[in-house]
Amino acid sequence: MNAWIAFWNILRKDIKNYYLKPPNISWGIILPLSWTLMMFVRTPSPQAMDIRSLLPGLMAMSILFGTTSMLAVTITFERRGRSFDRLLLAPISMTTLVFAKISGAILFGAIIAFSPILFAAFIIDLSGINWGVAIASILLMAVTSTLLGLAIAVSAKEVFEAQTYSNFFRFPMLFLSGLFLPIERLPIFLQPISYCLPLTYGADMLNRAITQTGFMNVWLDSLILIAFSVLLFYYCQWNINRKRIF
Amino acid sequence: MLTGLSRPSAGEIWINGIDGINNIKKAQSIIGVVPDESNLYDDMDGFDNLCFCASLYGMRKEEREKRAHELLEQFSLKNVGKRPFKAYSKGMKRKLTIAAGIIHNPKILFLDEPTTGIDVENARQIRSLILDMKHRGTTVFLTTHYIEEAERICDRIAFIVNGKIVKTGTVAELMENAGHEHIIKLTLNESANGIKNELQRNFPNLRIEVKGENACYIVSPVKVALSPILQYLDERGISVFEAKEIRPTLEDVFVKVTGIEVDKLQKEKEGGKK
């Protein structure tokens, strides 16, 4: 019960304090939204299939930027102000603390993921989407991206540093995870890297849900994403514990 | 290390019977920590900051709100409870940070430089609150560069130089161990320079020092009998306006024990903060 009280209050505080912080607005909200609008506008005559085929990539990108930006803000702001010390000094387990810190970002990423859907709903008919698979893939992608963001954020001292470090991963991932360019069209030496990125499997699930394409079984995609989540979770917990970074 | 923020490379930590290394989370439930710089949340108001800190200790809503109100009242912050923390003055920030550190009624409280850089009124109030906590049974670990503050508040004092404890004890023990001298300051009606050598010749067991125009210091390893000196001065037409025993301060003891000049220490600290 005590852990739940702490968990809920950390989550509530992060949502209230950090969702609308400027670095999060620019990287986590404006960038995915403007990218979405740019993609929709550049499509000469809004062909239903073109827009629909863009949706998985845009949603995955929104999740990636939304979650990693949020983590960059929540962790680095609190490290700089030393308020993270308060959390480390409290009698709550590291597992509860990591869960609480990532939950706000997962929620944020999941909400932002629906912005391309919202825009598309005004242009095309969205019937035929497998919403169960779509929502599952959004949540799993949000979890892995958030944990990736946490792994990066604990190494940075300032928000701009965290955003810069994140970009080293985010932009290559956009092109290597099959979001906008199919993996089979990548140079052969880059393709193994694609299969090491969690976003590849999330995008594949979304493709299956929205365009009924995709190269893997949805269950296998899910299992791989869960495995990535567990590994990243324990890595982040170990890393914070090891460094006692604050 | 005692608070669980860093891990010891060797040794054991026991806090109120709890293993402070392997069971630090349990130990943290009875510990309160107030860092040297206020680390609450800038965008949250004072009341919400306190409620949030209370929630980290598993306190329920009604309980934490009641406690937050109590502390705002106790720290004279009730009228600014709904103001964002970033709008607080430095003294108010210190007080709210201390309030956040004791929100869960800890048995042990670590206070790091609680009165550094704040105005006299707030510093006095904080000292009085620390004494109040001490009297109510809280063990307070106070870190300070103000030696007179330690002398006034603390039961036991440890001098730390370069991260190592060089001396511990009560104020009385530290004074005693330092082997201080007895000093009497006499304020005369005329310059003490003219009489210094004569006094020294007539009272060879004492050390006579002159500091300032009319002040004469009589230094002795044992208690000084004043009557012969006063009589001697009176016979020479010199009036003594005041005779005062000068007790060594803890600062003198600190300088003697550590060899560090307090002024230098203070300057280093200020330089470090810049």
PDB file of N, CA and C in Angstrom, chain A residues 1-3 5-6 8-13 16-18 21 78 81-94 241-244 246, chain B residues 3-7 24-26 28-29 31 33 35-41 43-44 48 51-53 55-60 64 97 100-101:
ATOM      1  N   MET A   1       0.832  -1.208   0.000  1.00  0.00           N
ATOM      2  CA  MET A   1       0.000   0.000   0.000  1.00  0.00           C
ATOM      3  C   MET A   1       0.868   1.260   0.000  1.00  0.00           C
ATOM      4  N   ASN A   2       1.892   1.231   0.899  1.00  0.00           N
ATOM      5  CA  ASN A   2       2.799   2.379   0.966  1.00  0.00           C
ATOM      6  C   ASN A   2       3.475   2.639  -0.373  1.00  0.00           C
ATOM      7  N   ALA A   3       3.888   1.539  -1.030  1.00  0.00           N
ATOM      8  CA  ALA A   3       4.565   1.657  -2.326  1.00  0.00           C
ATOM      9  C   ALA A   3       3.614   2.252  -3.362  1.00  0.00           C
ATOM     10  N   ILE A   5       1.111   4.313  -2.781  1.00  0.00           N
ATOM     11  CA  ILE A   5       0.920   5.752  -2.498  1.00  0.00           C
ATOM     12  C   ILE A   5       2.089   6.532  -3.109  1.00  0.00           C
ATOM     13  N   ALA A   6       3.303   6.039  -2.878  1.00  0.00           N
ATOM     14  CA  ALA A   6       4.494   6.715  -3.423  1.00  0.00           C
ATOM     15  C   ALA A   6       4.466   6.676  -4.949  1.00  0.00           C
ATOM     16  N   TRP A   8       1.947   6.366  -7.094  1.00  0.00           N
ATOM     17  CA  TRP A   8       0.903   7.211  -7.674  1.00  0.00           C
ATOM     18  C   TRP A   8       1.281   8.698  -7.573  1.00  0.00           C
ATOM     19  N   ASN A   9       1.843   9.083  -6.435  1.00  0.00           N
ATOM     20  CA  ASN A   9       2.180  10.497  -6.245  1.00  0.00           C
ATOM     21  C   ASN A   9       3.375  10.938  -7.083  1.00  0.00           C
ATOM     22  N   ILE A  10       4.337  10.037  -7.295  1.00  0.00           N
ATOM     23  CA  ILE A  10       5.464  10.379  -8.187  1.00  0.00           C
ATOM     24  C   ILE A  10       4.942  10.554  -9.614  1.00  0.00           C
ATOM     25  N   LEU A  11       4.070   9.623 -10.020  1.00  0.00           N
ATOM     26  CA  LEU A  11       3.498   9.686 -11.376  1.00  0.00           C
ATOM     27  C   LEU A  11       2.710  10.985 -11.564  1.00  0.00           C
ATOM     28  N   ARG A  12       1.865  11.301 -10.595  1.00  0.00           N
ATOM     29  CA  ARG A  12       1.014  12.501 -10.665  1.00  0.00           C
ATOM     30  C   ARG A  12       1.869  13.765 -10.719  1.00  0.00           C
ATOM     31  N   LYS A  13       2.919  13.766  -9.896  1.00  0.00           N
ATOM     32  CA  LYS A  13       3.814  14.929  -9.857  1.00  0.00           C
ATOM     33  C   LYS A  13       4.534  15.110 -11.204  1.00  0.00           C
ATOM     34  N   LYS A  16       2.056  16.454 -13.812  1.00  0.00           N
ATOM     35  CA  LYS A  16       1.712  17.848 -13.530  1.00  0.00           C
ATOM     36  C   LYS A  16       2.880  18.794 -13.832  1.00  0.00           C
ATOM     37  N   ASN A  17       4.079  18.364 -13.475  1.00  0.00           N
ATOM     38  CA  ASN A  17       5.232  19.268 -13.561  1.00  0.00           C
ATOM     39  C   ASN A  17       5.954  19.257 -14.897  1.00  0.00           C
ATOM     40  N   TYR A  18       5.940  18.111 -15.592  1.00  0.00           N
ATOM     41  CA  TYR A  18       6.858  17.997 -16.725  1.00  0.00           C
ATOM     42  C   TYR A  18       6.219  17.835 -18.100  1.00  0.00           C
ATOM     43  N   LYS A  21       6.702  21.091 -19.983  1.00  0.00           N
ATOM     44  CA  LYS A  21       7.990  21.798 -19.886  1.00  0.00           C
ATOM     45  C   LYS A  21       8.490  22.068 -21.311  1.00  0.00           C
ATOM     46  N   GLU A  78      15.365  16.808 -12.436  1.00  0.00           N
ATOM     47  CA  GLU A  78      15.422  16.418 -11.027  1.00  0.00           C
ATOM     48  C   GLU A  78      16.849  16.137 -10.574  1.00  0.00           C
ATOM     49  N   GLY A  81      18.358  19.737 -10.084  1.00  0.00           N
ATOM     50  CA  GLY A  81      17.837  20.386  -8.878  1.00  0.00           C
ATOM     51  C   GLY A  81      18.033  19.536  -7.632  1.00  0.00           C
ATOM     52  N   ARG A  82      18.603  18.380  -7.780  1.00  0.00           N
ATOM     53  CA  ARG A  82      18.881  17.419  -6.723  1.00  0.00           C
ATOM     54  C   ARG A  82      17.615  16.915  -6.031  1.00  0.00           C
ATOM     55  N   SER A  83      16.458  17.143  -6.685  1.00  0.00           N
ATOM     56  CA  SER A  83      15.238  16.634  -6.069  1.00  0.00           C
ATOM     57  C   SER A  83      15.127  15.120  -6.241  1.00  0.00           C
ATOM     58  N   PHE A  84      15.912  14.553  -7.151  1.00  0.00           N
ATOM     59  CA  PHE A  84      15.901  13.093  -7.296  1.00  0.00           C
ATOM     60  C   PHE A  84      16.443  12.434  -6.028  1.00  0.00           C
ATOM     61  N   ASP A  85      17.311  13.171  -5.322  1.00  0.00           N
ATOM     62  CA  ASP A  85      17.821  12.672  -4.028  1.00  0.00           C
ATOM     63  C   ASP A  85      16.670  12.295  -3.103  1.00  0.00           C
ATOM     64  N   ARG A  86      15.618  13.132  -3.140  1.00  0.00           N
ATOM     65  CA  ARG A  86      14.460  12.884  -2.274  1.00  0.00           C
ATOM     66  C   ARG A  86      13.884  11.503  -2.539  1.00  0.00           C
ATOM     67  N   LEU A  87      13.833  11.144  -3.833  1.00  0.00           N
ATOM     68  CA  LEU A  87      13.256   9.844  -4.186  1.00  0.00           C
ATOM     69  C   LEU A  87      14.184   8.717  -3.752  1.00  0.00           C
ATOM     70  N   LEU A  88      15.493   8.946  -3.918  1.00  0.00           N
ATOM     71  CA  LEU A  88      16.453   7.910  -3.518  1.00  0.00           C
ATOM     72  C   LEU A  88      16.532   7.764  -2.000  1.00  0.00           C
ATOM     73  N   LEU A  89      16.220   8.838  -1.291  1.00  0.00           N
ATOM     74  CA  LEU A  89      16.283   8.801   0.180  1.00  0.00           C
ATOM     75  C   LEU A  89      14.999   8.258   0.802  1.00  0.00           C
ATOM     76  N   ALA A  90      13.980   8.104  -0.023  1.00  0.00           N
ATOM     77  CA  ALA A  90      12.694   7.626   0.509  1.00  0.00           C
ATOM     78  C   ALA A  90      12.708   6.101   0.630  1.00  0.00           C
ATOM     79  N   PRO A  91      11.928   5.578   1.589  1.00  0.00           N
ATOM     80  CA  PRO A  91      11.916   4.119   1.770  1.00  0.00           C
ATOM     81  C   PRO A  91      11.076   3.396   0.722  1.00  0.00           C
ATOM     82  N   ILE A  92      11.371   3.663  -0.552  1.00  0.00           N
ATOM     83  CA  ILE A  92      10.673   2.947  -1.635  1.00  0.00           C
ATOM     84  C   ILE A  92      11.712   2.192  -2.447  1.00  0.00           C
ATOM     85  N   SER A  93      11.339   1.009  -2.912  1.00  0.00           N
ATOM     86  CA  SER A  93      12.315   0.174  -3.617  1.00  0.00           C
ATOM     87  C   SER A  93      12.690   0.801  -4.957  1.00  0.00           C
ATOM     88  N   MET A  94      13.846   0.402  -5.454  1.00  0.00           N
ATOM     89  CA  MET A  94      14.306   0.919  -6.750  1.00  0.00           C
ATOM     90  C   MET A  94      13.323   0.509  -7.856  1.00  0.00           C
ATOM     91  N   ASN A 241      21.372   2.019  -9.518  1.00  0.00           N
ATOM     92  CA  ASN A 241      21.915   1.481  -8.275  1.00  0.00           C
ATOM     93  C   ASN A 241      23.435   1.534  -8.246  1.00  0.00           C
ATOM     94  N   ARG A 242      24.035   1.172  -9.371  1.00  0.00           N
ATOM     95  CA  ARG A 242      25.497   1.101  -9.447  1.00  0.00           C
ATOM     96  C   ARG A 242      26.116   2.483  -9.285  1.00  0.00           C
ATOM     97  N   LYS A 243      25.521   3.425 -10.011  1.00  0.00           N
ATOM     98  CA  LYS A 243      26.119   4.767  -9.995  1.00  0.00           C
ATOM     99  C   LYS A 243      25.730   5.540  -8.753  1.00  0.00           C
ATOM    100  N   ARG A 244      24.525   5.227  -8.186  1.00  0.00           N
ATOM    101  CA  ARG A 244      23.942   6.120  -7.187  1.00  0.00           C
ATOM    102  C   ARG A 244      24.188   7.539  -7.689  1.00  0.00           C
ATOM    103  N   PHE A 246      23.008  10.258  -8.172  1.00  0.00           N
ATOM    104  CA  PHE A 246      22.651  11.610  -7.722  1.00  0.00           C
ATOM    105  C   PHE A 246      23.414  12.004  -6.491  1.00  0.00           C
TER     106      PHE A 246
ATOM    107  N   THR B   3      22.814   7.801   5.045  1.00  0.00           N
ATOM    108  CA  THR B   3      21.473   8.051   4.511  1.00  0.00           C
ATOM    109  C   THR B   3      21.142   7.124   3.344  1.00  0.00           C
ATOM    110  N   GLY B   4      22.148   6.446   2.814  1.00  0.00           N
ATOM    111  CA  GLY B   4      21.913   5.518   1.707  1.00  0.00           C
ATOM    112  C   GLY B   4      22.150   6.119   0.343  1.00  0.00           C
ATOM    113  N   LEU B   5      22.677   7.344   0.289  1.00  0.00           N
ATOM    114  CA  LEU B   5      22.923   7.956  -1.019  1.00  0.00           C
ATOM    115  C   LEU B   5      24.219   7.452  -1.658  1.00  0.00           C
ATOM    116  N   SER B   6      25.148   7.015  -0.864  1.00  0.00           N
ATOM    117  CA  SER B   6      26.340   6.386  -1.433  1.00  0.00           C
ATOM    118  C   SER B   6      26.677   5.150  -0.617  1.00  0.00           C
ATOM    119  N   ARG B   7      27.429   4.286  -1.260  1.00  0.00           N
ATOM    120  CA  ARG B   7      27.660   2.968  -0.667  1.00  0.00           C
ATOM    121  C   ARG B   7      29.061   2.892  -0.089  1.00  0.00           C
ATOM    122  N   ILE B  24      18.819  -0.834   3.753  1.00  0.00           N
ATOM    123  CA  ILE B  24      18.810   0.629   3.825  1.00  0.00           C
ATOM    124  C   ILE B  24      17.403   1.206   3.670  1.00  0.00           C
ATOM    125  N   LYS B  25      16.549   0.564   2.893  1.00  0.00           N
ATOM    126  CA  LYS B  25      15.198   1.111   2.683  1.00  0.00           C
ATOM    127  C   LYS B  25      14.404   1.132   4.001  1.00  0.00           C
ATOM    128  N   LYS B  26      14.624   0.100   4.843  1.00  0.00           N
ATOM    129  CA  LYS B  26      13.942   0.082   6.144  1.00  0.00           C
ATOM    130  C   LYS B  26      14.518   1.200   7.032  1.00  0.00           C
ATOM    131  N   GLN B  28      15.800   3.918   6.027  1.00  0.00           N
ATOM    132  CA  GLN B  28      15.400   5.240   5.520  1.00  0.00           C
ATOM    133  C   GLN B  28      14.035   5.690   6.041  1.00  0.00           C
ATOM    134  N   SER B  29      13.218   4.743   6.474  1.00  0.00           N
ATOM    135  CA  SER B  29      11.900   5.142   6.974  1.00  0.00           C
ATOM    136  C   SER B  29      11.995   5.897   8.306  1.00  0.00           C
ATOM    137  N   ILE B  31      14.745   7.868   8.942  1.00  0.00           N
ATOM    138  CA  ILE B  31      15.760   8.917   8.727  1.00  0.00           C
ATOM    139  C   ILE B  31      15.128  10.111   8.007  1.00  0.00           C
ATOM    140  N   VAL B  33      16.428  13.697   5.989  1.00  0.00           N
ATOM    141  CA  VAL B  33      17.649  14.331   5.473  1.00  0.00           C
ATOM    142  C   VAL B  33      17.311  15.726   4.951  1.00  0.00           C
ATOM    143  N   PRO B  35      19.341  18.521   2.935  1.00  0.00           N
ATOM    144  CA  PRO B  35      20.622  18.828   2.300  1.00  0.00           C
ATOM    145  C   PRO B  35      21.003  20.299   2.450  1.00  0.00           C
ATOM    146  N   ASP B  36      22.241  20.628   2.095  1.00  0.00           N
ATOM    147  CA  ASP B  36      22.694  22.014   2.263  1.00  0.00           C
ATOM    148  C   ASP B  36      22.004  22.971   1.296  1.00  0.00           C
ATOM    149  N   GLU B  37      21.524  22.445   0.159  1.00  0.00           N
ATOM    150  CA  GLU B  37      20.785  23.305  -0.761  1.00  0.00           C
ATOM    151  C   GLU B  37      19.360  22.790  -0.888  1.00  0.00           C
ATOM    152  N   SER B  38      18.411  23.730  -0.906  1.00  0.00           N
ATOM    153  CA  SER B  38      17.010  23.327  -0.961  1.00  0.00           C
ATOM    154  C   SER B  38      16.740  22.554  -2.242  1.00  0.00           C
ATOM    155  N   ASN B  39      16.119  21.405  -2.119  1.00  0.00           N
ATOM    156  CA  ASN B  39      15.913  20.568  -3.307  1.00  0.00           C
ATOM    157  C   ASN B  39      14.457  20.146  -3.466  1.00  0.00           C
ATOM    158  N   LEU B  40      13.585  21.072  -3.177  1.00  0.00           N
ATOM    159  CA  LEU B  40      12.171  20.772  -3.405  1.00  0.00           C
ATOM    160  C   LEU B  40      11.811  21.155  -4.843  1.00  0.00           C
ATOM    161  N   TYR B  41      10.535  21.017  -5.190  1.00  0.00           N
ATOM    162  CA  TYR B  41      10.127  21.208  -6.584  1.00  0.00           C
ATOM    163  C   TYR B  41       9.674  22.651  -6.813  1.00  0.00           C
ATOM    164  N   ASP B  43       8.162  24.287  -9.182  1.00  0.00           N
ATOM    165  CA  ASP B  43       6.845  24.653  -9.713  1.00  0.00           C
ATOM    166  C   ASP B  43       5.685  24.301  -8.783  1.00  0.00           C
ATOM    167  N   MET B  44       5.985  23.515  -7.756  1.00  0.00           N
ATOM    168  CA  MET B  44       4.917  23.137  -6.822  1.00  0.00           C
ATOM    169  C   MET B  44       4.887  24.128  -5.664  1.00  0.00           C
ATOM    170  N   ASP B  48       1.924  21.615  -1.437  1.00  0.00           N
ATOM    171  CA  ASP B  48       2.011  20.417  -2.295  1.00  0.00           C
ATOM    172  C   ASP B  48       3.368  19.743  -2.152  1.00  0.00           C
ATOM    173  N   CYS B  51       3.173  17.727   0.985  1.00  0.00           N
ATOM    174  CA  CYS B  51       2.291  16.562   0.800  1.00  0.00           C
ATOM    175  C   CYS B  51       2.987  15.503  -0.052  1.00  0.00           C
ATOM    176  N   PHE B  52       3.712  15.962  -1.094  1.00  0.00           N
ATOM    177  CA  PHE B  52       4.406  14.994  -1.953  1.00  0.00           C
ATOM    178  C   PHE B  52       5.476  14.243  -1.152  1.00  0.00           C
ATOM    179  N   CYS B  53       6.262  14.998  -0.378  1.00  0.00           N
ATOM    180  CA  CYS B  53       7.324  14.350   0.418  1.00  0.00           C
ATOM    181  C   CYS B  53       6.716  13.345   1.405  1.00  0.00           C
ATOM    182  N   SER B  55       3.995  11.660   0.942  1.00  0.00           N
ATOM    183  CA  SER B  55       3.515  10.478   0.202  1.00  0.00           C
ATOM    184  C   SER B  55       4.642   9.474  -0.038  1.00  0.00           C
ATOM    185  N   LEU B  56       5.875   9.951  -0.111  1.00  0.00           N
ATOM    186  CA  LEU B  56       7.015   9.044  -0.322  1.00  0.00           C
ATOM    187  C   LEU B  56       7.213   8.119   0.880  1.00  0.00           C
ATOM    188  N   TYR B  57       6.655   8.516   2.023  1.00  0.00           N
ATOM    189  CA  TYR B  57       6.751   7.681   3.227  1.00  0.00           C
ATOM    190  C   TYR B  57       5.449   6.920   3.475  1.00  0.00           C
ATOM    191  N   GLY B  58       4.616   6.878   2.448  1.00  0.00           N
ATOM    192  CA  GLY B  58       3.397   6.080   2.509  1.00  0.00           C
ATOM    193  C   GLY B  58       2.276   6.703   3.327  1.00  0.00           C
ATOM    194  N   MET B  59       2.366   7.995   3.627  1.00  0.00           N
ATOM    195  CA  MET B  59       1.309   8.626   4.425  1.00  0.00           C
ATOM    196  C   MET B  59       0.061   8.842   3.564  1.00  0.00           C
ATOM    197  N   ARG B  60      -1.110   8.559   4.140  1.00  0.00           N
ATOM    198  CA  ARG B  60      -2.354   8.733   3.407  1.00  0.00           C
ATOM    199  C   ARG B  60      -2.717  10.212   3.288  1.00  0.00           C
ATOM    200  N   ARG B  64      -1.303  13.246   5.499  1.00  0.00           N
ATOM    201  CA  ARG B  64      -0.223  14.112   5.000  1.00  0.00           C
ATOM    202  C   ARG B  64      -0.663  15.580   4.917  1.00  0.00           C
ATOM    203  N   THR B  97      12.392  23.250   3.396  1.00  0.00           N
ATOM    204  CA  THR B  97      13.199  22.043   3.157  1.00  0.00           C
ATOM    205  C   THR B  97      13.365  21.261   4.462  1.00  0.00           C
ATOM    206  N   ALA B 100      10.126  19.562   5.135  1.00  0.00           N
ATOM    207  CA  ALA B 100       9.983  18.357   4.295  1.00  0.00           C
ATOM    208  C   ALA B 100      10.818  17.204   4.854  1.00  0.00           C
ATOM    209  N   GLY B 101      11.944  17.533   5.449  1.00  0.00           N
ATOM    210  CA  GLY B 101      12.826  16.498   6.011  1.00  0.00           C
ATOM    211  C   GLY B 101      12.257  15.839   7.254  1.00  0.00           C
TER     212      GLY B 101
END
